[in-house]
């Protein structure tokens, strides 16, 4: 049932507008889907326009940091060098690196090379080599708002199989974006990604996915990339989440490094690739807030 709130009462979202002039129509439409048995988003994850603008500004910093990495990454540098680039540029732009000290993570960025799926910890001994593929995952806090995106980089001459994996993973993200629109279902985002990955002979990591983001680093919903079509949460304007499939050349089995309890690797040592965007559901489709 709709929350009992009068049409002329202040809207539950905190905008200061009357309920009838703010979220009433959207709430009524969402409730019609709830009556059909669909899973609907909790109100706490539906952002106001001013909040989305804050996430957008954070995303601009996040993009600028990744652009800076793209300008400077090269064979022979350490992943610790990448961490310094991210820390320095984020601070210069007035942001805070969200990963640093998050649940004990010791660095400002995640750097995951070749068979590292995600959450790689930068260090001085890990040197980029010609032929490596690396994911650089940047997350930023700016004026209290969070954004999150990552890119793959091919270092020097990369073999054609790994290069195709990198390119196809980006295509998978773009296909996922094509399913982001109001009153579609979140499961369709994962389904189209998984269908494409399987068609190319890849496996999608099952146990790790995307997440809501904006007011916190990680929010609901969890975004799986092995879902079935026409399942999952209803997408509505104001939702903000990441699309970040991890696609493996070999098995989808993974393990966590016992030495640091963070870095995730493919079980068979085959390469893995990941791209990540932060996306907002709009009135007529989507807006990418960080890429």
CSV table of C-alpha atoms in Angstrom, one decimal:
chain,number,residue,atom,x,y,z
A,1,UNK,CA,0.0,0.0,0.0
A,2,UNK,CA,1.1,3.6,-0.6
A,3,UNK,CA,2.4,5.4,2.5
A,4,UNK,CA,-0.4,7.4,4.1
A,5,UNK,CA,0.6,10.9,3.3
A,6,UNK,CA,-1.7,13.7,2.3
A,7,UNK,CA,-1.6,15.2,-1.2
A,8,UNK,CA,-0.7,18.6,0.3
A,9,UNK,CA,1.7,17.3,2.9
A,10,UNK,CA,5.5,17.7,2.3
A,11,UNK,CA,6.8,14.9,0.0
A,12,UNK,CA,8.6,12.0,1.7
A,13,UNK,CA,11.7,12.7,-0.4
A,14,UNK,CA,12.7,15.9,1.5
A,15,UNK,CA,12.4,18.1,-1.6
A,16,UNK,CA,10.2,20.6,0.3
A,17,UNK,CA,7.5,20.3,-2.4
A,18,UNK,CA,3.9,19.2,-1.7
A,19,UNK,CA,3.5,15.4,-2.3
A,20,UNK,CA,1.1,16.0,-5.1
A,21,UNK,CA,3.6,18.1,-7.0
A,22,UNK,CA,6.5,15.7,-6.4
A,23,UNK,CA,6.4,11.9,-6.0
A,24,UNK,CA,2.6,11.2,-5.9
A,25,UNK,CA,2.2,10.2,-9.5
A,26,UNK,CA,5.4,8.1,-9.5
A,27,UNK,CA,4.3,6.4,-6.2
A,28,UNK,CA,0.9,5.5,-7.7
A,29,UNK,CA,2.5,4.0,-10.8
A,30,UNK,CA,5.0,2.0,-8.7
A,31,UNK,CA,2.2,0.7,-6.5
A,32,UNK,CA,0.4,-0.6,-9.6
A,33,UNK,CA,3.4,-2.8,-10.3
A,34,UNK,CA,3.6,-3.9,-6.7
A,35,UNK,CA,0.1,-5.1,-6.9
A,36,UNK,CA,1.2,-7.3,-9.8
A,37,UNK,CA,3.8,-8.9,-7.6
A,38,UNK,CA,6.8,-7.1,-8.9
A,39,UNK,CA,9.7,-6.2,-6.6
A,40,UNK,CA,9.8,-2.5,-6.3
A,41,UNK,CA,12.6,-0.2,-5.1
A,42,UNK,CA,12.6,1.1,-1.5
A,43,UNK,CA,12.1,4.9,-1.3
A,44,UNK,CA,15.5,5.4,0.2
A,45,UNK,CA,17.3,4.5,-3.0
A,46,UNK,CA,15.3,6.9,-5.2
A,47,UNK,CA,17.3,10.1,-5.6
A,48,UNK,CA,16.0,13.6,-5.9
A,49,UNK,CA,17.2,15.8,-8.8
A,50,UNK,CA,19.5,17.8,-6.5
A,51,UNK,CA,21.0,14.5,-5.2
A,52,UNK,CA,21.5,13.3,-8.8
A,53,UNK,CA,23.2,16.6,-9.6
A,54,UNK,CA,25.6,16.0,-6.6
A,55,UNK,CA,26.4,12.5,-7.9
A,56,UNK,CA,26.9,14.0,-11.4
A,57,UNK,CA,29.4,16.5,-10.0
A,58,UNK,CA,31.2,13.6,-8.2
A,59,UNK,CA,31.2,11.7,-11.4
A,60,UNK,CA,32.9,14.5,-13.3
A,61,UNK,CA,35.8,14.3,-10.8
A,62,UNK,CA,35.9,10.5,-11.1
A,63,UNK,CA,36.0,10.8,-14.9
A,64,UNK,CA,38.8,13.4,-14.7
A,65,UNK,CA,40.9,11.1,-12.5
A,66,UNK,CA,40.5,8.2,-14.9
A,67,UNK,CA,41.4,10.5,-17.8
A,68,UNK,CA,44.6,11.4,-15.9
A,69,UNK,CA,45.4,7.7,-15.4
A,70,UNK,CA,44.8,7.1,-19.2
A,71,UNK,CA,47.3,9.9,-20.0
A,72,UNK,CA,50.0,8.5,-17.8
A,73,UNK,CA,49.7,4.7,-17.6
A,74,UNK,CA,52.5,2.8,-19.3
A,75,UNK,CA,54.6,-0.3,-19.2
A,76,UNK,CA,57.3,-0.2,-16.5
A,77,UNK,CA,55.3,1.7,-13.9
A,78,UNK,CA,54.1,0.0,-10.7
A,79,UNK,CA,50.5,-0.2,-9.6
A,80,UNK,CA,51.7,1.9,-6.6
A,81,UNK,CA,52.5,4.6,-9.2
A,82,UNK,CA,48.9,4.4,-10.4
A,83,UNK,CA,47.7,4.7,-6.8
A,84,UNK,CA,49.8,7.9,-6.4
A,85,UNK,CA,48.3,9.3,-9.6
A,86,UNK,CA,44.8,8.7,-8.4
A,87,UNK,CA,45.4,10.0,-4.9
A,88,UNK,CA,47.1,13.2,-6.1
A,89,UNK,CA,44.6,14.0,-8.8
A,90,UNK,CA,41.6,13.3,-6.6
A,91,UNK,CA,42.9,15.6,-3.9
A,92,UNK,CA,43.8,18.3,-6.5
A,93,UNK,CA,40.2,18.3,-7.7
A,94,UNK,CA,38.7,18.6,-4.2
A,95,UNK,CA,37.6,15.0,-3.9
A,96,UNK,CA,38.3,12.1,-1.6
A,97,UNK,CA,39.3,8.6,-2.8
A,98,UNK,CA,36.4,6.4,-1.6
A,99,UNK,CA,38.3,3.1,-1.4
A,100,UNK,CA,41.0,4.4,1.0
A,101,UNK,CA,40.3,2.7,4.4
A,102,UNK,CA,36.9,1.5,3.2
A,103,UNK,CA,36.4,-1.7,5.3
A,104,UNK,CA,40.2,-1.7,5.7
A,105,UNK,CA,41.2,-1.4,2.0
A,106,UNK,CA,44.7,0.2,2.2
A,107,UNK,CA,44.9,2.1,-1.1
A,108,UNK,CA,43.1,4.9,-3.1
A,109,UNK,CA,42.3,2.7,-6.1
A,110,UNK,CA,41.9,-0.9,-7.2
A,111,UNK,CA,44.3,-2.2,-9.9
A,112,UNK,CA,43.5,-5.6,-11.3
A,113,UNK,CA,45.9,-7.2,-13.8
A,114,UNK,CA,45.3,-10.1,-16.2
A,115,UNK,CA,43.7,-12.9,-14.1
A,116,UNK,CA,42.8,-10.5,-11.2
A,117,UNK,CA,39.1,-10.1,-11.5
A,118,UNK,CA,38.7,-7.1,-9.1
A,119,UNK,CA,39.9,-5.4,-5.9
A,120,UNK,CA,43.6,-5.6,-6.7
A,121,UNK,CA,45.8,-3.7,-4.2
A,122,UNK,CA,48.4,-1.5,-5.7
A,123,UNK,CA,52.0,-2.1,-4.6
A,124,UNK,CA,55.6,-1.2,-5.6
A,125,UNK,CA,56.5,-4.7,-6.7
A,126,UNK,CA,53.7,-5.1,-9.3
A,127,UNK,CA,55.1,-3.7,-12.5
A,128,UNK,CA,53.1,-3.3,-15.7
A,129,UNK,CA,54.5,-5.4,-18.5
A,130,UNK,CA,54.0,-5.2,-22.2
A,131,UNK,CA,51.0,-7.3,-23.1
A,132,UNK,CA,49.2,-6.9,-19.8
A,133,UNK,CA,45.5,-5.9,-19.5
A,134,UNK,CA,44.6,-3.9,-16.4
A,135,UNK,CA,41.4,-2.7,-14.8
A,136,UNK,CA,41.7,0.6,-12.9
A,137,UNK,CA,38.7,1.1,-10.6
A,138,UNK,CA,38.3,4.7,-9.3
A,139,UNK,CA,35.7,5.7,-6.8
A,140,UNK,CA,35.2,9.3,-5.6
A,141,UNK,CA,33.5,11.2,-2.8
A,142,UNK,CA,32.9,14.8,-3.7
A,143,UNK,CA,30.9,17.2,-1.5
A,144,UNK,CA,29.4,14.1,0.2
A,145,UNK,CA,28.3,12.3,-3.0
A,146,UNK,CA,29.8,9.0,-4.3
A,147,UNK,CA,30.6,8.0,-7.9
A,148,UNK,CA,32.3,4.8,-9.2
A,149,UNK,CA,33.6,3.8,-12.6
A,150,UNK,CA,36.5,1.8,-14.0
A,151,UNK,CA,38.3,1.3,-17.3
A,152,UNK,CA,40.4,-1.4,-18.9
A,153,UNK,CA,43.8,-0.5,-20.3
A,154,UNK,CA,45.9,-2.5,-22.8
A,155,UNK,CA,49.6,-2.1,-22.1
A,156,UNK,CA,51.7,-2.2,-25.2
A,157,UNK,CA,51.1,-5.1,-27.6
A,158,UNK,CA,48.3,-7.2,-26.2
A,159,UNK,CA,47.4,-10.6,-27.7
A,160,UNK,CA,44.3,-10.6,-29.9
A,161,UNK,CA,42.3,-12.9,-27.6
A,162,UNK,CA,42.8,-10.7,-24.6
A,163,UNK,CA,42.2,-7.5,-26.6
A,164,UNK,CA,38.9,-9.0,-27.9
A,165,UNK,CA,37.9,-9.8,-24.3
A,166,UNK,CA,38.5,-6.2,-23.3
A,167,UNK,CA,36.5,-4.9,-26.3
A,168,UNK,CA,33.7,-7.4,-25.8
A,169,UNK,CA,33.3,-6.5,-22.1
A,170,UNK,CA,32.8,-2.9,-23.0
A,171,UNK,CA,30.2,-4.0,-25.6
A,172,UNK,CA,28.5,-6.0,-22.8
A,173,UNK,CA,28.2,-2.9,-20.7
A,174,UNK,CA,26.7,-1.0,-23.6
A,175,UNK,CA,24.2,-3.7,-24.1
A,176,UNK,CA,23.3,-3.5,-20.4
A,177,UNK,CA,22.8,0.2,-20.7
A,178,UNK,CA,20.3,-0.4,-23.5
A,179,UNK,CA,18.0,-2.1,-21.0
A,180,UNK,CA,18.1,0.8,-18.5
A,181,UNK,CA,14.7,2.7,-18.8
A,182,UNK,CA,11.8,3.4,-16.5
A,183,UNK,CA,9.5,0.4,-15.7
A,184,UNK,CA,11.8,-2.1,-17.2
A,185,UNK,CA,13.2,-4.8,-14.8
A,186,UNK,CA,16.8,-4.9,-13.5
A,187,UNK,CA,17.1,-8.6,-14.4
A,188,UNK,CA,17.0,-7.6,-18.1
A,189,UNK,CA,20.3,-5.7,-17.6
A,190,UNK,CA,22.1,-8.7,-16.4
A,191,UNK,CA,20.4,-11.1,-18.8
A,192,UNK,CA,21.5,-9.2,-22.0
A,193,UNK,CA,25.0,-9.0,-20.7
A,194,UNK,CA,25.2,-12.7,-19.9
A,195,UNK,CA,23.6,-13.7,-23.2
A,196,UNK,CA,26.2,-11.7,-25.1
A,197,UNK,CA,29.1,-13.0,-23.0
A,198,UNK,CA,28.0,-16.6,-23.5
A,199,UNK,CA,27.6,-16.0,-27.3
A,200,UNK,CA,31.3,-15.0,-27.4
A,201,UNK,CA,32.4,-18.1,-25.4
A,202,UNK,CA,33.0,-16.2,-22.1
A,203,UNK,CA,31.8,-16.7,-18.5
A,204,UNK,CA,30.4,-14.0,-16.3
A,205,UNK,CA,31.4,-13.9,-12.6
A,206,UNK,CA,28.4,-14.9,-10.6
A,207,UNK,CA,29.2,-13.9,-7.1
A,208,UNK,CA,30.2,-10.3,-7.5
A,209,UNK,CA,28.1,-7.6,-9.2
A,210,UNK,CA,27.1,-3.9,-9.3
A,211,UNK,CA,25.4,-1.9,-6.7
A,212,UNK,CA,23.5,1.2,-5.9
A,213,UNK,CA,25.6,4.3,-5.3
A,214,UNK,CA,25.4,8.0,-4.6
A,215,UNK,CA,24.6,8.8,-1.0
A,216,UNK,CA,26.8,5.9,0.1
A,217,UNK,CA,29.6,3.9,-1.6
A,218,UNK,CA,27.5,0.7,-1.8
A,219,UNK,CA,23.7,0.8,-1.6
A,220,UNK,CA,20.8,-1.4,-2.8
A,221,UNK,CA,20.2,-2.8,-5.3
A,222,UNK,CA,22.7,-5.6,-5.9
A,223,UNK,CA,23.2,-5.8,-9.7
A,224,UNK,CA,23.8,-9.4,-10.9
A,225,UNK,CA,24.9,-10.2,-14.5
A,226,UNK,CA,23.6,-13.7,-14.6
A,227,UNK,CA,19.9,-13.0,-14.2
A,228,UNK,CA,17.0,-14.1,-16.3
A,229,UNK,CA,14.9,-11.8,-18.4
A,230,UNK,CA,11.8,-10.2,-16.9
A,231,UNK,CA,13.0,-10.7,-13.3
A,232,UNK,CA,14.3,-8.5,-10.6
A,233,UNK,CA,13.5,-5.0,-9.3
A,234,UNK,CA,11.4,-2.5,-11.1
A,235,UNK,CA,13.5,0.3,-12.6
A,236,UNK,CA,12.2,3.8,-11.8
A,237,UNK,CA,13.4,7.4,-12.3
A,238,UNK,CA,15.8,8.4,-9.6
A,239,UNK,CA,17.6,5.1,-9.2
A,240,UNK,CA,21.4,5.2,-9.5
A,241,UNK,CA,23.6,2.1,-9.7
A,242,UNK,CA,26.7,0.7,-11.4
A,243,UNK,CA,26.9,-1.6,-14.4
A,244,UNK,CA,30.2,-3.5,-14.0
A,245,UNK,CA,30.3,-7.0,-15.3
A,246,UNK,CA,33.4,-9.1,-14.7
A,247,UNK,CA,33.8,-11.4,-17.7
A,248,UNK,CA,36.3,-14.2,-17.8
A,249,UNK,CA,38.0,-15.9,-20.7
A,250,UNK,CA,37.9,-19.2,-18.9
A,251,UNK,CA,35.9,-20.5,-16.0
A,252,UNK,CA,33.6,-18.3,-13.8
A,253,UNK,CA,35.1,-19.8,-10.7
A,254,UNK,CA,37.1,-17.4,-8.6
A,255,UNK,CA,39.0,-17.2,-5.3
A,256,UNK,CA,40.2,-14.5,-3.0
A,257,UNK,CA,43.9,-14.0,-2.3
A,258,UNK,CA,44.6,-15.4,1.1
A,259,UNK,CA,47.5,-13.0,1.6
A,260,UNK,CA,45.4,-9.8,1.5
A,261,UNK,CA,41.8,-11.0,1.7
A,262,UNK,CA,40.8,-8.5,-1.1
A,263,UNK,CA,42.1,-9.4,-4.5
A,264,UNK,CA,39.8,-11.8,-6.5
A,265,UNK,CA,41.4,-14.0,-9.1
A,266,UNK,CA,40.1,-16.4,-11.7
A,267,UNK,CA,40.4,-20.0,-10.5
A,268,UNK,CA,42.1,-21.2,-13.8
A,269,UNK,CA,44.4,-18.2,-14.2
A,270,UNK,CA,42.7,-17.1,-17.4
A,271,UNK,CA,42.3,-13.3,-18.1
A,272,UNK,CA,39.3,-11.3,-16.8
A,273,UNK,CA,38.0,-7.9,-17.9
A,274,UNK,CA,35.7,-5.3,-16.4
A,275,UNK,CA,34.4,-1.9,-17.3
A,276,UNK,CA,32.2,0.1,-14.9
A,277,UNK,CA,29.8,3.0,-15.3
A,278,UNK,CA,27.5,4.8,-12.8
A,279,UNK,CA,24.1,5.2,-14.4
A,280,UNK,CA,20.9,7.0,-13.4
A,281,UNK,CA,17.4,6.0,-14.5
A,282,UNK,CA,15.7,9.1,-16.0
A,283,UNK,CA,12.2,9.8,-17.1
A,284,UNK,CA,12.8,8.5,-20.6
A,285,UNK,CA,15.9,6.3,-20.4
A,286,UNK,CA,19.2,6.7,-18.6
A,287,UNK,CA,22.1,9.1,-18.0
A,288,UNK,CA,25.7,8.0,-17.5
A,289,UNK,CA,27.1,9.9,-14.5
A,290,UNK,CA,30.6,8.3,-14.4
A,291,UNK,CA,32.4,6.2,-17.0
